[in-house]
Short mmCIF file of C-alpha atoms in Angstrom, two decimals:
data_model
loop_
_atom_site.label_atom_id
_atom_site.label_comp_id
_atom_site.label_asym_id
_atom_site.label_seq_id
_atom_site.Cartn_x
_atom_site.Cartn_y
_atom_site.Cartn_z
CA MET A 1 -12.38 -0.02 -52.29
CA THR A 2 -13.62 2.25 -49.52
CA ASP A 3 -15.56 5.32 -50.53
CA PRO A 4 -13.78 8.36 -48.94
CA THR A 5 -17.08 10.23 -48.98
CA SER A 6 -18.66 7.47 -46.91
CA ASP A 7 -15.76 7.60 -44.42
CA SER A 8 -16.15 11.34 -44.09
CA LEU A 9 -19.89 10.99 -43.49
CA LEU A 10 -19.34 8.33 -40.82
CA SER A 11 -16.77 10.53 -39.10
CA ARG A 12 -19.16 13.47 -39.06
CA LEU A 13 -21.95 11.30 -37.69
CA ALA A 14 -19.65 9.95 -34.96
CA ARG A 15 -18.61 13.45 -33.93
CA ALA A 16 -22.23 14.62 -33.89
CA ALA A 17 -23.33 11.66 -31.75
CA SER A 18 -20.37 11.87 -29.36
CA PRO A 19 -21.95 14.39 -26.94
CA LEU A 20 -24.99 12.09 -26.60
CA MET A 21 -22.94 9.04 -25.61
CA PRO A 22 -22.28 8.03 -22.00
CA ALA A 23 -18.95 9.42 -20.83
CA SER A 24 -17.55 5.92 -20.41
CA TRP A 25 -18.05 5.27 -24.18
CA ARG A 26 -16.38 8.44 -25.39
CA ARG A 27 -12.80 8.28 -26.58
CA ASP A 28 -12.30 12.03 -26.43
CA ILE A 29 -12.66 12.12 -22.59
CA PRO A 30 -9.47 11.00 -20.79
CA VAL A 31 -9.75 8.34 -18.11
CA VAL A 32 -7.38 7.85 -15.17
CA PRO A 33 -8.37 4.81 -13.07
CA VAL A 34 -7.90 5.21 -9.31
CA VAL A 35 -6.86 2.49 -6.86
CA ARG A 36 -7.13 3.13 -3.12
CA LEU A 37 -4.40 1.53 -1.00
CA SER A 38 -5.45 2.09 2.60
CA GLY A 39 -4.58 0.38 5.87
CA ALA A 40 -1.72 -1.37 7.60
CA ILE A 41 0.34 -3.63 5.35
CA GLY A 42 0.33 -7.38 5.85
CA MET A 43 -2.19 -7.40 8.72
CA SER A 44 -4.99 -9.21 6.93
CA THR A 45 -7.92 -11.13 8.38
CA PRO A 46 -11.23 -12.06 6.70
CA PHE A 47 -12.91 -9.12 8.46
CA ASN A 48 -10.03 -6.65 8.04
CA PRO A 49 -8.40 -7.27 4.65
CA GLY A 50 -5.58 -4.75 5.13
CA LEU A 51 -2.99 -4.36 2.40
CA SER A 52 -1.16 -7.28 0.84
CA LEU A 53 -0.35 -8.35 -2.69
CA ALA A 54 -3.26 -10.82 -2.53
CA THR A 55 -5.80 -8.12 -1.60
CA VAL A 56 -4.67 -5.43 -4.06
CA SER A 57 -3.32 -7.27 -7.13
CA ARG A 58 -6.71 -7.71 -8.80
CA ASN A 59 -7.59 -4.02 -8.52
CA LEU A 60 -4.16 -2.99 -9.77
CA GLU A 61 -4.43 -5.28 -12.78
CA ARG A 62 -7.91 -3.97 -13.59
CA ALA A 63 -6.72 -0.37 -13.39
CA PHE A 64 -3.69 -0.87 -15.61
CA ALA A 65 -5.79 -2.86 -18.10
CA VAL A 66 -7.84 0.23 -19.08
CA LYS A 67 -6.40 0.69 -22.57
CA LYS A 68 -7.30 4.31 -23.19
CA ALA A 69 -6.01 5.48 -19.79
CA PRO A 70 -2.78 7.49 -20.04
CA ALA A 71 -2.08 6.96 -16.34
CA VAL A 72 -3.14 5.23 -13.14
CA ALA A 73 -3.60 7.09 -9.83
CA LEU A 74 -2.95 5.56 -6.42
CA ILE A 75 -4.50 6.97 -3.26
CA ILE A 76 -2.22 5.93 -0.40
CA ASN A 77 -3.08 6.04 3.28
CA SER A 78 -0.87 3.60 5.20
CA PRO A 79 1.35 3.69 8.29
CA GLY A 80 3.39 0.74 7.00
CA GLY A 81 3.66 -2.84 8.20
CA SER A 82 5.19 -5.89 6.54
CA PRO A 83 8.33 -5.01 4.53
CA VAL A 84 7.83 -8.08 2.32
CA GLN A 85 4.24 -7.23 1.35
CA SER A 86 5.23 -3.58 0.84
CA HIS A 87 7.97 -4.62 -1.56
CA LEU A 88 5.73 -7.10 -3.40
CA ILE A 89 3.10 -4.40 -3.98
CA PHE A 90 5.81 -1.96 -5.10
CA LYS A 91 7.18 -4.47 -7.61
CA ARG A 92 3.73 -5.33 -8.98
CA ILE A 93 2.95 -1.64 -9.61
CA ARG A 94 6.27 -1.07 -11.38
CA SER A 95 5.85 -4.24 -13.43
CA LEU A 96 2.36 -3.26 -14.59
CA ALA A 97 3.42 0.32 -15.32
CA LYS A 98 6.23 -0.91 -17.54
CA GLU A 99 4.13 -3.60 -19.22
CA LYS A 100 1.19 -1.28 -19.97
CA ASP A 101 3.34 1.84 -20.53
CA LYS A 102 1.39 4.02 -18.11
CA HIS A 103 2.37 6.95 -15.93
CA VAL A 104 1.69 6.42 -12.21
CA PHE A 105 0.58 9.12 -9.77
CA ALA A 106 0.52 8.64 -5.99
CA PHE A 107 -1.62 10.87 -3.77
CA VAL A 108 -0.93 10.68 -0.03
CA GLU A 109 -3.84 11.21 2.33
CA ASP A 110 -3.12 11.12 6.11
CA VAL A 111 0.09 9.14 5.96
CA ALA A 112 2.50 7.28 3.68
CA ALA A 113 5.10 6.10 6.15
CA SER A 114 7.55 3.21 6.23
CA GLY A 115 6.06 0.52 3.94
CA GLY A 116 3.37 3.00 2.88
CA TYR A 117 6.10 5.30 1.57
CA MET A 118 7.80 2.35 -0.15
CA ILE A 119 4.58 1.76 -2.09
CA ALA A 120 4.35 5.48 -2.92
CA CYS A 121 7.83 5.26 -4.44
CA ALA A 122 6.37 2.98 -7.13
CA ALA A 123 4.74 6.10 -8.60
CA ASP A 124 6.42 8.38 -11.14
CA GLU A 125 5.13 11.38 -9.20
CA ILE A 126 4.12 11.67 -5.54
CA PHE A 127 1.73 14.35 -4.26
CA ALA A 128 0.64 15.01 -0.68
CA ASP A 129 -1.43 17.35 1.42
CA PRO A 130 0.60 19.95 3.35
CA SER A 131 -0.32 18.11 6.57
CA SER A 132 0.24 14.55 5.32
CA VAL A 133 2.82 12.48 7.20
CA VAL A 134 5.55 11.17 4.90
CA GLY A 135 8.77 9.19 5.35
CA SER A 136 9.83 6.92 8.22
CA ILE A 137 12.40 5.14 6.05
CA GLY A 138 13.50 2.58 8.60
CA VAL A 139 12.76 -0.81 10.13
CA VAL A 140 11.25 -1.52 13.54
CA SER A 141 10.54 -4.60 15.62
CA ALA A 142 8.65 -4.40 18.90
CA GLY A 143 7.33 -6.82 21.48
CA PHE A 144 7.02 -7.60 25.19
CA GLY A 145 8.94 -9.72 27.67
CA PHE A 146 6.85 -11.93 29.98
CA ASN A 147 9.58 -14.01 31.64
CA ARG A 148 9.36 -12.25 35.04
CA LEU A 149 5.55 -12.39 34.96
CA ILE A 150 5.35 -16.17 34.53
CA ASP A 151 7.95 -16.61 37.29
CA ARG A 152 5.87 -14.43 39.61
CA ILE A 153 2.64 -16.32 39.06
CA GLY A 154 4.28 -19.74 39.18
CA ILE A 155 3.96 -20.91 35.56
CA ASP A 156 6.44 -23.50 34.36
CA ARG A 157 6.85 -23.15 30.58
CA ARG A 158 8.24 -26.19 28.73
CA VAL A 159 9.76 -25.76 25.27
CA HIS A 160 11.68 -28.45 23.37
CA THR A 161 13.44 -27.63 20.10
CA ALA A 162 15.70 -29.13 17.46
CA GLY A 163 17.92 -26.18 16.64
CA THR A 164 19.73 -23.98 19.13
CA ARG A 165 18.26 -20.70 17.80
CA LYS A 166 14.69 -21.90 17.32
CA VAL A 167 13.43 -19.92 20.33
CA MET A 168 15.38 -16.77 19.55
CA LEU A 169 13.65 -13.72 21.09
CA ASP A 170 11.05 -15.88 22.84
CA PRO A 171 9.05 -13.37 24.93
CA PHE A 172 8.78 -15.87 27.79
CA ARG A 173 12.56 -16.17 28.19
CA PRO A 174 15.11 -13.54 29.27
CA GLU A 175 16.43 -11.53 26.33
CA ARG A 176 19.89 -12.61 25.16
CA GLN A 177 22.38 -10.15 23.67
CA GLU A 178 23.36 -12.49 20.82
CA ASP A 179 19.69 -12.76 19.81
CA VAL A 180 19.33 -8.98 19.77
CA GLU A 181 22.48 -8.63 17.65
CA ARG A 182 21.12 -11.17 15.17
CA LEU A 183 17.83 -9.28 14.91
CA LEU A 184 19.64 -5.96 14.39
CA ALA A 185 21.71 -7.51 11.59
CA LEU A 186 18.53 -8.69 9.85
CA GLN A 187 16.95 -5.26 10.25
CA ALA A 188 20.06 -3.62 8.78
CA ASP A 189 19.75 -5.78 5.65
CA VAL A 190 16.08 -4.83 5.20
CA HIS A 191 16.90 -1.16 5.85
CA ARG A 192 19.63 -1.19 3.18
CA MET A 193 17.17 -2.61 0.66
CA PHE A 194 14.66 0.14 1.53
CA ILE A 195 17.33 2.84 1.20
CA ASP A 196 18.48 1.49 -2.17
CA LEU A 197 14.89 1.46 -3.42
CA VAL A 198 14.32 5.10 -2.40
CA ARG A 199 17.63 6.15 -3.94
CA GLU A 200 16.72 4.40 -7.20
CA ARG A 201 13.28 6.00 -7.43
CA ARG A 202 13.96 9.42 -5.87
CA GLY A 203 17.75 9.80 -6.00
CA ALA A 204 17.86 12.72 -8.42
CA ILE A 205 15.31 14.67 -6.36
CA LEU A 206 16.34 13.90 -2.77
CA ASN A 207 17.59 16.99 -0.98
CA GLY A 208 18.95 16.57 2.51
CA PRO A 209 21.52 14.69 4.59
CA GLU A 210 21.11 10.93 4.21
CA GLU A 211 21.62 10.35 7.93
CA ALA A 212 18.36 12.28 8.45
CA LEU A 213 16.44 11.06 5.40
CA PHE A 214 17.07 7.39 6.21
CA SER A 215 16.96 7.63 10.01
CA GLY A 216 13.30 6.58 10.32
CA GLU A 217 12.22 10.19 10.91
CA PHE A 218 9.01 11.42 9.29
CA TRP A 219 7.82 14.82 8.10
CA VAL A 220 4.68 16.69 7.04
CA GLY A 221 4.00 17.29 3.37
CA THR A 222 5.57 20.75 3.17
CA GLN A 223 8.82 19.46 4.68
CA ALA A 224 8.73 16.30 2.55
CA GLU A 225 8.54 18.44 -0.59
CA ASP A 226 11.64 20.40 0.45
CA LEU A 227 13.48 17.12 1.09
CA GLY A 228 12.46 15.65 -2.28
CA LEU A 229 10.47 12.82 -0.74
CA ILE A 230 7.44 14.02 -2.74
CA ASP A 231 7.20 16.01 -5.97
CA ASP A 232 4.56 18.56 -5.05
CA LEU A 233 1.62 19.41 -2.83
CA GLY A 234 -1.79 18.69 -4.30
CA ASP A 235 -4.89 16.50 -4.38
CA LEU A 236 -6.06 13.99 -6.96
CA ARG A 237 -8.90 16.04 -8.47
CA THR A 238 -6.91 19.24 -8.88
CA VAL A 239 -3.76 17.61 -10.23
CA LEU A 240 -5.50 15.34 -12.74
CA ARG A 241 -7.76 18.15 -14.00
CA THR A 242 -4.69 20.31 -14.53
CA ARG A 243 -2.94 17.53 -16.46
CA TYR A 244 -5.82 16.08 -18.47
CA GLY A 245 -8.57 18.72 -18.51
CA ASP A 246 -11.71 19.40 -16.53
CA LYS A 247 -13.58 16.47 -18.10
CA VAL A 248 -11.12 13.80 -17.01
CA ARG A 249 -12.84 10.77 -15.50
CA THR A 250 -11.33 9.15 -12.40
CA PRO A 251 -13.25 5.91 -11.77
CA LEU A 252 -12.41 4.12 -8.53
CA ILE A 253 -11.39 0.52 -9.17
CA ALA A 254 -12.74 -1.49 -6.25
CA GLN A 255 -13.98 -4.96 -5.46
CA GLY A 256 -16.82 -5.89 -3.16
CA GLY A 257 -16.51 -6.57 0.55
CA TRP A 258 -16.37 -9.97 2.22
CA TRP A 259 -19.40 -11.98 3.33
CA PRO A 260 -20.00 -15.75 3.55
CA ARG A 261 -22.68 -15.61 0.83
CA ARG A 262 -20.04 -14.43 -1.63
CA VAL A 263 -18.48 -17.90 -1.51
CA GLY A 264 -21.84 -19.72 -1.67
CA LEU A 265 -22.25 -20.87 1.91
CA GLY A 266 -25.62 -22.45 2.66
CA SER A 267 -27.29 -22.77 6.09
CA SER A 268 -25.61 -26.09 6.97
CA GLN A 269 -22.26 -24.74 5.88
CA LEU A 270 -22.82 -21.59 7.93
CA GLU A 271 -23.25 -23.79 11.04
CA ALA A 272 -19.88 -25.40 10.36
CA PHE A 273 -18.51 -21.95 9.67
CA ALA A 274 -19.51 -20.60 13.11
CA PRO A 275 -16.36 -21.70 15.05
CA ALA A 276 -14.13 -20.20 12.36
CA PHE A 277 -16.27 -17.08 12.51
CA GLY A 278 -15.50 -16.71 16.24
CA ALA A 279 -11.79 -17.29 15.67
CA GLY A 280 -11.89 -14.75 12.86
CA VAL A 281 -13.41 -12.15 15.15
CA ALA A 282 -10.66 -12.73 17.71
CA ASP A 283 -7.94 -12.51 15.05
CA ALA A 284 -9.50 -9.34 13.68
CA ALA A 285 -9.54 -7.76 17.14
CA LEU A 286 -5.84 -8.50 17.68
CA ALA A 287 -4.96 -7.26 14.19
CA ARG A 288 -6.95 -4.11 14.85
CA LEU A 289 -4.96 -3.43 18.03
CA GLU A 290 -1.68 -3.89 16.15
CA GLU A 291 -2.87 -1.61 13.37
CA ARG A 292 -4.02 1.00 15.87
CA ALA A 293 -0.52 1.00 17.39
CA LEU A 294 0.99 1.62 13.94
CA TRP A 295 -1.30 4.58 13.22
CA SER A 296 -0.65 6.05 16.67
CA ARG A 297 3.08 6.35 15.93
CA TYR A 298 2.19 9.20 13.59
CA GLY A 299 -0.31 10.92 15.88
CA LEU A 300 -3.31 9.53 14.00
#
């Protein structure tokens, strides 16, 4: 049988020692783990990880695994990118939130547009700065046509396929109307999925004509609040202190950067690694140009 006097003494001792403990050990100080989701979505190289389910899933799982945390905060700064990776990240956040029974906050920095806004919709509440760029609920595909250039410089391109549509939208061939119509049909399907997702997550709050909300247009934070695309204006520190008190801890959940030594490469292996290193640099440069073009759409 437990002595109630002993229990009372232990409780008093624990309360007396609590102020001396490190903050991370104390149960009376709320903790809200923070995960930063920054960059273009799906444009990953070894030197520019970007955002994809593979690059963010571990940090998300670590954040939602903090048992005493009442919520998880996401810092989002993304101009969009791959619709598939955006949706996969969205679904993982919602799955973890339901499994761990945690509230999710999203805080927009410079931009949460297109796929970046899709990820923000995984949160139960979305906050932004008055000057943040929010929205762009649409689908875009862009490229170049080089067919006249190769004719001009005398290049004979030879392509052999099994399948009549295998070279659809080939940039080295003249654009065909039936190919464009096929692409637009695919984009319409993806756009409908995006619209349905936003309606499901924000439907009761949205305030504005749908032809504008879902046109691909984007707005600053103050306008996005009026349209119901976000819940309020605010920053992480202020909002979480208001909700959970001035002592709330907001540890950033992050994993280390990439470097060959992290995977145990020795000197001989580094020599073999050199050609891949050069190819990686080239891929990273191209990915960086594509990402720069995405950011520039929003004046950033």
